[in-house]
Amino acid sequence: LKKVGVLISGSGTNLQSLIDATRDPSQHIGAEIVIVISNKPNVEGLKRAEKAGIKTVVVKHTDYPSREEFDAAITVELFTAGVDIVCLAGFMRILSNTFVHLWRGNLINVHPSLLPSFKGAHAHKDALAAGVRISGCTVHFVETDIDSGAIIEQAAVPVLPNDTIESLQERVKMAEHRIFPLALKYLATERIHLNDDNSITWNY
Ligand code: 3YE
């Protein structure tokens, strides 16, 4: 089993889907979550991890003088836990180039839009403003350029006429909870490999 570290900033619903999937033997994810790190104390995601008996650490970005030093503190925790793969599950910090290069190919994020549309922290607001009838979510490798890494998995989700940010978010999250464990399975079972040119090699 590959050892996974999950980085969170909030409620941890995607963390929960990863916990549930990795503990369901019938899904053959090939991974176990060994540590959950939050940059914010007292968030619901930490309680989910504790309830599941998973080690939790709070690394507050406000305790560090620079982004690099904050990221280095996270890397120390990940190394100490023996982590192979890092999953960003609602983690709301931009990662430094050093961190991204160190974990490159073993670092994935779930984003709530069909990338390359609607990058950034306001995907649902931007999708509604654009009037698209289809949105969705994307699991991608993390590159220094935000929300621009190679795409591992996507799911399409309809936008309904009276959708609000909240109602759209809720519908898209259902799809996130399905494709994030799937993408982790591809990586943990070595069905995908990130190449130097940012393409993905698929092994079936
Ligand atoms: N970092 C890199 N590349 C990526 N982080 C995430 C994805 C991803 C990444 O593809 N290099 C919003 C971040 C957007 C933002 O501006 N955050 C602020 C802090 C805001 C806060 O603490 O609430 C910041 O300075 O980082 C994960 C998703 C990032 C979401």
CSV table of N, CA and C in Angstrom, one decimal, residues 27-158:
chain,number,residue,atom,x,y,z
A,27,GLN,N,-12.6,-1.7,-3.4
A,27,GLN,CA,-12.3,-0.7,-4.3
A,27,GLN,C,-10.8,-0.8,-4.8
A,28,HIS,N,-10.0,-1.6,-4.1
A,28,HIS,CA,-8.6,-1.8,-4.5
A,28,HIS,C,-7.9,-0.5,-4.8
A,29,ILE,N,-7.9,0.5,-3.9
A,29,ILE,CA,-7.3,1.8,-4.1
A,29,ILE,C,-5.7,1.7,-4.1
A,30,GLY,N,-5.3,0.7,-3.3
A,30,GLY,CA,-3.8,0.5,-3.2
A,30,GLY,C,-3.1,1.5,-2.4
A,31,ALA,N,-3.8,2.2,-1.5
A,31,ALA,CA,-3.2,3.3,-0.7
A,31,ALA,C,-3.9,3.4,0.7
A,32,GLU,N,-3.1,3.9,1.7
A,32,GLU,CA,-3.7,4.1,3.0
A,32,GLU,C,-3.3,5.6,3.4
A,33,ILE,N,-4.2,6.2,4.1
A,33,ILE,CA,-3.9,7.6,4.5
A,33,ILE,C,-3.2,7.5,5.9
A,34,VAL,N,-2.0,8.1,6.0
A,34,VAL,CA,-1.2,7.9,7.2
A,34,VAL,C,-1.1,9.3,7.9
A,35,ILE,N,-1.4,10.4,7.3
A,35,ILE,CA,-1.4,11.7,8.0
A,35,ILE,C,-2.3,12.7,7.3
A,36,VAL,N,-3.0,13.5,8.1
A,36,VAL,CA,-3.8,14.6,7.6
A,36,VAL,C,-3.2,15.9,8.2
A,37,ILE,N,-2.9,16.8,7.3
A,37,ILE,CA,-2.3,18.1,7.7
A,37,ILE,C,-3.2,19.2,7.3
A,38,SER,N,-3.5,20.1,8.3
A,38,SER,CA,-4.4,21.3,8.1
A,38,SER,C,-3.6,22.5,8.3
A,39,ASN,N,-3.7,23.5,7.5
A,39,ASN,CA,-3.1,24.8,7.8
A,39,ASN,C,-4.0,25.7,8.7
A,40,LYS,N,-5.2,25.1,9.0
A,40,LYS,CA,-6.1,25.9,9.9
A,40,LYS,C,-6.5,25.0,11.1
A,41,PRO,N,-6.4,25.5,12.3
A,41,PRO,CA,-6.8,24.7,13.5
A,41,PRO,C,-8.3,24.5,13.6
A,42,ASN,N,-8.8,23.5,14.3
A,42,ASN,CA,-10.2,23.3,14.7
A,42,ASN,C,-11.1,23.2,13.5
A,43,VAL,N,-10.6,22.7,12.3
A,43,VAL,CA,-11.6,22.5,11.2
A,43,VAL,C,-12.2,21.1,11.3
A,44,GLU,N,-13.3,21.0,10.7
A,44,GLU,CA,-14.1,19.7,10.7
A,44,GLU,C,-13.3,18.6,10.1
A,45,GLY,N,-12.5,18.8,9.1
A,45,GLY,CA,-11.7,17.8,8.5
A,45,GLY,C,-10.7,17.1,9.5
A,46,LEU,N,-10.2,17.9,10.5
A,46,LEU,CA,-9.3,17.3,11.5
A,46,LEU,C,-10.1,16.3,12.3
A,47,LYS,N,-11.4,16.7,12.7
A,47,LYS,CA,-12.2,15.8,13.5
A,47,LYS,C,-12.5,14.5,12.7
A,48,ARG,N,-12.7,14.6,11.4
A,48,ARG,CA,-13.0,13.4,10.6
A,48,ARG,C,-11.8,12.5,10.7
A,49,ALA,N,-10.5,13.0,10.6
A,49,ALA,CA,-9.3,12.2,10.6
A,49,ALA,C,-9.2,11.6,12.0
A,50,GLU,N,-9.4,12.3,13.0
A,50,GLU,CA,-9.3,11.8,14.4
A,50,GLU,C,-10.3,10.7,14.6
A,51,LYS,N,-11.5,10.9,14.1
A,51,LYS,CA,-12.5,9.8,14.3
A,51,LYS,C,-12.1,8.5,13.6
A,52,ALA,N,-11.3,8.7,12.5
A,52,ALA,CA,-10.9,7.5,11.7
A,52,ALA,C,-9.6,7.0,12.2
A,53,GLY,N,-9.0,7.6,13.3
A,53,GLY,CA,-7.8,7.1,13.9
A,53,GLY,C,-6.6,7.5,13.1
A,54,ILE,N,-6.6,8.5,12.3
A,54,ILE,CA,-5.5,8.9,11.4
A,54,ILE,C,-4.7,10.1,12.1
A,55,LYS,N,-3.4,10.0,12.1
A,55,LYS,CA,-2.6,11.1,12.7
A,55,LYS,C,-2.9,12.4,12.0
A,56,THR,N,-3.1,13.5,12.9
A,56,THR,CA,-3.3,14.8,12.4
A,56,THR,C,-2.2,15.8,12.9
A,57,VAL,N,-1.9,16.7,12.0
A,57,VAL,CA,-1.0,17.8,12.4
A,57,VAL,C,-1.5,19.1,11.9
A,58,VAL,N,-1.5,20.1,12.7
A,58,VAL,CA,-1.8,21.5,12.2
A,58,VAL,C,-0.5,22.2,12.0
A,59,VAL,N,-0.3,22.7,10.8
A,59,VAL,CA,0.8,23.5,10.4
A,59,VAL,C,0.2,24.9,9.9
A,60,LYS,N,0.3,25.9,10.9
A,60,LYS,CA,-0.4,27.2,10.6
A,60,LYS,C,0.6,28.0,9.7
A,61,HIS,N,0.1,28.5,8.5
A,61,HIS,CA,0.9,29.3,7.7
A,61,HIS,C,1.3,30.6,8.4
A,62,THR,N,0.5,31.0,9.3
A,62,THR,CA,0.8,32.3,10.0
A,62,THR,C,2.0,32.2,11.0
A,63,ASP,N,2.4,30.9,11.3
A,63,ASP,CA,3.5,30.7,12.1
A,63,ASP,C,4.9,30.8,11.4
A,64,TYR,N,4.8,31.0,10.1
A,64,TYR,CA,6.1,30.9,9.3
A,64,TYR,C,6.3,32.2,8.5
A,65,PRO,N,7.6,32.6,8.4
A,65,PRO,CA,7.8,33.9,7.8
A,65,PRO,C,7.7,33.9,6.3
A,66,SER,N,7.7,32.7,5.7
A,66,SER,CA,7.6,32.7,4.2
A,66,SER,C,6.9,31.5,3.8
A,67,ARG,N,6.4,31.5,2.5
A,67,ARG,CA,5.7,30.4,1.9
A,67,ARG,C,6.6,29.2,1.9
A,68,GLU,N,7.9,29.4,1.6
A,68,GLU,CA,8.9,28.3,1.5
A,68,GLU,C,9.0,27.6,2.8
A,69,GLU,N,9.1,28.4,3.9
A,69,GLU,CA,9.3,27.8,5.2
A,69,GLU,C,8.0,27.1,5.7
A,70,PHE,N,6.9,27.6,5.4
A,70,PHE,CA,5.6,26.9,5.7
A,70,PHE,C,5.6,25.5,4.9
A,71,ASP,N,5.9,25.6,3.6
A,71,ASP,CA,5.9,24.3,2.8
A,71,ASP,C,6.9,23.3,3.3
A,72,ALA,N,8.1,23.8,3.8
A,72,ALA,CA,9.1,23.0,4.3
A,72,ALA,C,8.7,22.3,5.5
A,73,ALA,N,7.9,23.0,6.4
A,73,ALA,CA,7.4,22.4,7.6
A,73,ALA,C,6.4,21.2,7.3
A,74,ILE,N,5.6,21.4,6.2
A,74,ILE,CA,4.7,20.4,5.8
A,74,ILE,C,5.5,19.2,5.3
A,75,THR,N,6.5,19.5,4.5
A,75,THR,CA,7.4,18.4,3.9
A,75,THR,C,8.0,17.5,5.1
A,76,VAL,N,8.5,18.2,6.1
A,76,VAL,CA,9.0,17.5,7.3
A,76,VAL,C,8.0,16.5,7.8
A,77,GLU,N,6.8,17.0,8.0
A,77,GLU,CA,5.7,16.1,8.5
A,77,GLU,C,5.4,14.9,7.6
A,78,LEU,N,5.4,15.2,6.3
A,78,LEU,CA,5.1,14.2,5.3
A,78,LEU,C,6.2,13.1,5.3
A,79,PHE,N,7.5,13.6,5.3
A,79,PHE,CA,8.6,12.7,5.3
A,79,PHE,C,8.6,11.8,6.6
A,80,THR,N,8.3,12.5,7.7
A,80,THR,CA,8.3,11.7,9.0
A,80,THR,C,7.3,10.6,9.0
A,81,ALA,N,6.2,10.9,8.3
A,81,ALA,CA,5.1,9.9,8.2
A,81,ALA,C,5.3,8.9,7.1
A,82,GLY,N,6.4,9.0,6.3
A,82,GLY,CA,6.8,8.1,5.3
A,82,GLY,C,5.9,8.2,4.1
A,83,VAL,N,5.4,9.4,3.8
A,83,VAL,CA,4.4,9.6,2.7
A,83,VAL,C,5.0,9.4,1.3
A,84,ASP,N,4.2,8.7,0.5
A,84,ASP,CA,4.6,8.5,-1.0
A,84,ASP,C,3.8,9.5,-1.9
A,85,ILE,N,2.5,9.7,-1.5
A,85,ILE,CA,1.6,10.5,-2.4
A,85,ILE,C,0.9,11.5,-1.5
A,86,VAL,N,0.8,12.7,-2.1
A,86,VAL,CA,0.2,13.9,-1.4
A,86,VAL,C,-1.1,14.2,-2.1
A,87,CYS,N,-2.2,14.3,-1.4
A,87,CYS,CA,-3.5,14.7,-2.0
A,87,CYS,C,-3.9,16.0,-1.4
A,88,LEU,N,-4.3,17.0,-2.2
A,88,LEU,CA,-4.8,18.3,-1.7
A,88,LEU,C,-6.3,18.1,-1.8
A,89,ALA,N,-7.0,18.2,-0.6
A,89,ALA,CA,-8.4,18.0,-0.5
A,89,ALA,C,-9.0,19.2,0.1
A,90,GLY,N,-9.3,20.3,-0.7
A,90,GLY,CA,-9.8,21.5,-0.2
A,90,GLY,C,-8.7,22.3,0.6
A,91,PHE,N,-7.5,22.0,0.2
A,91,PHE,CA,-6.3,22.8,0.8
A,91,PHE,C,-6.2,24.1,0.0
A,92,MET,N,-6.3,25.2,0.7
A,92,MET,CA,-6.5,26.5,0.0
A,92,MET,C,-5.2,27.4,-0.1
A,93,ARG,N,-4.0,26.7,-0.1
A,93,ARG,CA,-2.8,27.5,-0.2
A,93,ARG,C,-2.1,27.2,-1.5
A,94,ILE,N,-1.5,28.2,-2.1
A,94,ILE,CA,-0.6,28.1,-3.3
A,94,ILE,C,0.7,27.5,-2.8
A,95,LEU,N,1.1,26.4,-3.4
A,95,LEU,CA,2.4,25.8,-3.0
A,95,LEU,C,3.6,26.3,-3.7
A,96,SER,N,4.7,26.4,-3.0
A,96,SER,CA,5.9,27.0,-3.6
A,96,SER,C,6.5,26.0,-4.7
A,97,ASN,N,7.3,26.6,-5.5
A,97,ASN,CA,8.0,25.8,-6.6
A,97,ASN,C,8.8,24.7,-6.0
A,98,THR,N,9.5,25.0,-4.9
A,98,THR,CA,10.3,23.9,-4.2
A,98,THR,C,9.5,22.7,-3.8
A,99,PHE,N,8.3,23.0,-3.2
A,99,PHE,CA,7.4,21.9,-2.8
A,99,PHE,C,6.9,21.1,-4.0
A,100,VAL,N,6.5,21.9,-5.0
A,100,VAL,CA,5.9,21.2,-6.2
A,100,VAL,C,6.9,20.3,-6.8
A,101,HIS,N,8.2,20.8,-7.0
A,101,HIS,CA,9.2,20.0,-7.6
A,101,HIS,C,9.6,18.8,-6.8
A,102,LEU,N,9.6,19.0,-5.5
A,102,LEU,CA,9.9,17.9,-4.6
A,102,LEU,C,8.9,16.7,-4.7
A,103,TRP,N,7.7,17.0,-4.8
A,103,TRP,CA,6.6,16.0,-4.8
A,103,TRP,C,6.0,15.8,-6.2
A,104,ARG,N,6.6,16.4,-7.2
A,104,ARG,CA,6.1,16.3,-8.6
A,104,ARG,C,5.9,14.8,-9.0
A,105,GLY,N,4.7,14.6,-9.6
A,105,GLY,CA,4.3,13.3,-10.0
A,105,GLY,C,3.6,12.4,-8.9
A,106,ASN,N,3.7,12.9,-7.7
A,106,ASN,CA,3.1,12.2,-6.6
A,106,ASN,C,2.2,13.2,-5.8
A,107,LEU,N,1.8,14.3,-6.4
A,107,LEU,CA,1.0,15.4,-5.8
A,107,LEU,C,-0.2,15.7,-6.6
A,108,ILE,N,-1.4,15.5,-6.1
A,108,ILE,CA,-2.6,15.7,-6.9
A,108,ILE,C,-3.6,16.6,-6.2
A,109,ASN,N,-4.4,17.2,-6.9
A,109,ASN,CA,-5.4,18.2,-6.4
A,109,ASN,C,-6.8,17.9,-7.1
A,110,VAL,N,-7.9,18.2,-6.4
A,110,VAL,CA,-9.2,18.2,-7.0
A,110,VAL,C,-9.7,19.6,-7.1
A,111,HIS,N,-10.1,20.0,-8.3
A,111,HIS,CA,-10.6,21.4,-8.5
A,111,HIS,C,-12.0,21.3,-9.0
A,112,PRO,N,-12.9,22.2,-8.5
A,112,PRO,CA,-14.3,22.1,-8.8
A,112,PRO,C,-14.8,22.8,-10.1
A,113,SER,N,-14.1,22.5,-11.2
A,113,SER,CA,-14.5,22.9,-12.6
A,113,SER,C,-13.9,21.9,-13.6
A,114,LEU,N,-14.4,22.0,-14.8
A,114,LEU,CA,-13.8,21.3,-15.9
A,114,LEU,C,-12.6,22.1,-16.4
A,115,LEU,N,-11.5,21.8,-15.8
A,115,LEU,CA,-10.3,22.6,-16.3
A,115,LEU,C,-10.0,22.3,-17.8
A,116,PRO,N,-9.5,23.2,-18.5
A,116,PRO,CA,-8.9,24.4,-18.1
A,116,PRO,C,-9.8,25.6,-17.9
A,117,SER,N,-11.1,25.4,-17.9
A,117,SER,CA,-12.1,26.5,-17.6
A,117,SER,C,-12.1,26.7,-16.0
A,118,PHE,N,-12.2,28.0,-15.7
A,118,PHE,CA,-12.5,28.4,-14.3
A,118,PHE,C,-11.5,28.0,-13.3
A,119,LYS,N,-10.2,28.3,-13.6
A,119,LYS,CA,-9.2,28.1,-12.6
A,119,LYS,C,-9.4,29.1,-11.4
A,120,GLY,N,-8.7,28.8,-10.3
A,120,GLY,CA,-8.7,29.7,-9.2
A,120,GLY,C,-9.7,29.4,-8.1
A,121,ALA,N,-9.9,30.2,-7.1
A,121,ALA,CA,-10.6,29.9,-5.9
A,121,ALA,C,-12.1,30.2,-6.0
A,122,HIS,N,-12.6,30.7,-7.2
A,122,HIS,CA,-14.0,31.0,-7.3
A,122,HIS,C,-14.7,30.3,-8.5
A,123,ALA,N,-14.4,29.0,-8.6
A,123,ALA,CA,-14.8,28.3,-9.8
A,123,ALA,C,-16.3,28.3,-10.0
A,124,HIS,N,-17.1,28.1,-9.0
A,124,HIS,CA,-18.5,28.0,-9.2
A,124,HIS,C,-19.1,29.4,-9.5
A,125,LYS,N,-18.6,30.4,-8.8
A,125,LYS,CA,-19.1,31.8,-9.1
A,125,LYS,C,-18.8,32.1,-10.6
A,126,ASP,N,-17.6,31.8,-11.0
A,126,ASP,CA,-17.2,32.1,-12.4
A,126,ASP,C,-18.0,31.3,-13.4
A,127,ALA,N,-18.3,30.0,-13.1
A,127,ALA,CA,-19.1,29.1,-14.0
A,127,ALA,C,-20.5,29.7,-14.1
A,128,LEU,N,-21.1,30.1,-13.0
A,128,LEU,CA,-22.5,30.7,-13.1
A,128,LEU,C,-22.5,32.0,-13.8
A,129,ALA,N,-21.4,32.8,-13.6
A,129,ALA,CA,-21.4,34.1,-14.3
A,129,ALA,C,-21.2,33.9,-15.8
A,130,ALA,N,-20.5,32.8,-16.2
A,130,ALA,CA,-20.3,32.5,-17.6
A,130,ALA,C,-21.5,31.9,-18.3
A,131,GLY,N,-22.5,31.4,-17.5
A,131,GLY,CA,-23.7,30.8,-18.0
A,131,GLY,C,-23.5,29.5,-18.6
A,132,VAL,N,-22.5,28.7,-18.2
A,132,VAL,CA,-22.3,27.4,-18.8
A,132,VAL,C,-23.4,26.5,-18.3
A,133,ARG,N,-23.8,25.5,-19.1
A,133,ARG,CA,-24.9,24.6,-18.7
A,133,ARG,C,-24.3,23.3,-18.2
A,134,ILE,N,-23.0,23.1,-18.4
A,134,ILE,CA,-22.3,22.0,-17.8
A,134,ILE,C,-21.1,22.5,-17.1
A,135,SER,N,-20.9,22.0,-15.8
A,135,SER,CA,-19.7,22.2,-15.1
A,135,SER,C,-19.1,20.9,-14.7
A,136,GLY,N,-18.4,20.8,-13.6
A,136,GLY,CA,-17.9,19.5,-13.2
A,136,GLY,C,-16.7,19.7,-12.3
A,137,CYS,N,-15.8,18.7,-12.4
A,137,CYS,CA,-14.6,18.7,-11.5
A,137,CYS,C,-13.5,18.0,-12.2
A,138,THR,N,-12.3,18.3,-11.7
A,138,THR,CA,-11.0,17.7,-12.3
A,138,THR,C,-10.1,17.3,-11.2
A,139,VAL,N,-9.5,16.2,-11.4
A,139,VAL,CA,-8.3,15.8,-10.5
A,139,VAL,C,-7.1,15.9,-11.4
A,140,HIS,N,-6.1,16.7,-11.0
A,140,HIS,CA,-4.9,16.9,-11.8
A,140,HIS,C,-3.6,16.9,-11.0
A,141,PHE,N,-2.5,16.6,-11.6
A,141,PHE,CA,-1.2,16.7,-11.0
A,141,PHE,C,-1.0,18.2,-10.7
A,142,VAL,N,-0.3,18.5,-9.6
A,142,VAL,CA,0.0,19.8,-9.2
A,142,VAL,C,1.3,20.3,-9.9
A,143,GLU,N,1.2,21.4,-10.6
A,143,GLU,CA,2.3,22.1,-11.2
A,143,GLU,C,2.5,23.4,-10.5
A,144,THR,N,3.7,24.1,-10.8
A,144,THR,CA,3.9,25.4,-10.2
A,144,THR,C,2.8,26.3,-10.6
A,145,ASP,N,2.4,26.3,-11.9
A,145,ASP,CA,1.3,27.1,-12.4
A,145,ASP,C,0.0,26.6,-11.9
A,146,ILE,N,-0.8,27.4,-11.2
A,146,ILE,CA,-1.9,26.9,-10.4
A,146,ILE,C,-3.0,26.3,-11.3
A,147,ASP,N,-3.6,25.2,-10.9
A,147,ASP,CA,-4.7,24.5,-11.6
A,147,ASP,C,-4.3,24.2,-13.1
A,148,SER,N,-3.1,24.0,-13.4
A,148,SER,CA,-2.6,23.9,-14.8
A,148,SER,C,-1.9,22.5,-15.0
A,149,GLY,N,-1.8,21.7,-14.0
A,149,GLY,CA,-1.1,20.4,-14.2
A,149,GLY,C,-1.9,19.4,-15.1
A,150,ALA,N,-1.2,18.3,-15.4
A,150,ALA,CA,-1.8,17.3,-16.3
A,150,ALA,C,-3.1,16.7,-15.7
A,151,ILE,N,-4.1,16.5,-16.5
A,151,ILE,CA,-5.4,16.1,-16.0
A,151,ILE,C,-5.5,14.6,-15.9
A,152,ILE,N,-5.9,14.1,-14.7
A,152,ILE,CA,-6.0,12.7,-14.5
A,152,ILE,C,-7.4,12.1,-14.7
A,153,GLU,N,-8.4,12.9,-14.2
A,153,GLU,CA,-9.8,12.4,-14.3
A,153,GLU,C,-10.7,13.6,-14.2
A,154,GLN,N,-11.8,13.5,-14.9
A,154,GLN,CA,-12.8,14.6,-14.9
A,154,GLN,C,-14.2,14.0,-14.8
A,155,ALA,N,-15.2,14.8,-14.3
A,155,ALA,CA,-16.6,14.4,-14.4
A,155,ALA,C,-17.4,15.6,-14.7
A,156,ALA,N,-18.4,15.4,-15.6
A,156,ALA,CA,-19.3,16.5,-16.0
A,156,ALA,C,-20.5,16.5,-15.1
A,157,VAL,N,-21.0,17.7,-14.7
A,157,VAL,CA,-22.1,17.9,-13.8
A,157,VAL,C,-23.0,19.0,-14.4
A,158,PRO,N,-24.3,18.8,-14.6
A,158,PRO,CA,-25.2,19.8,-15.1
A,158,PRO,C,-25.3,21.0,-14.2
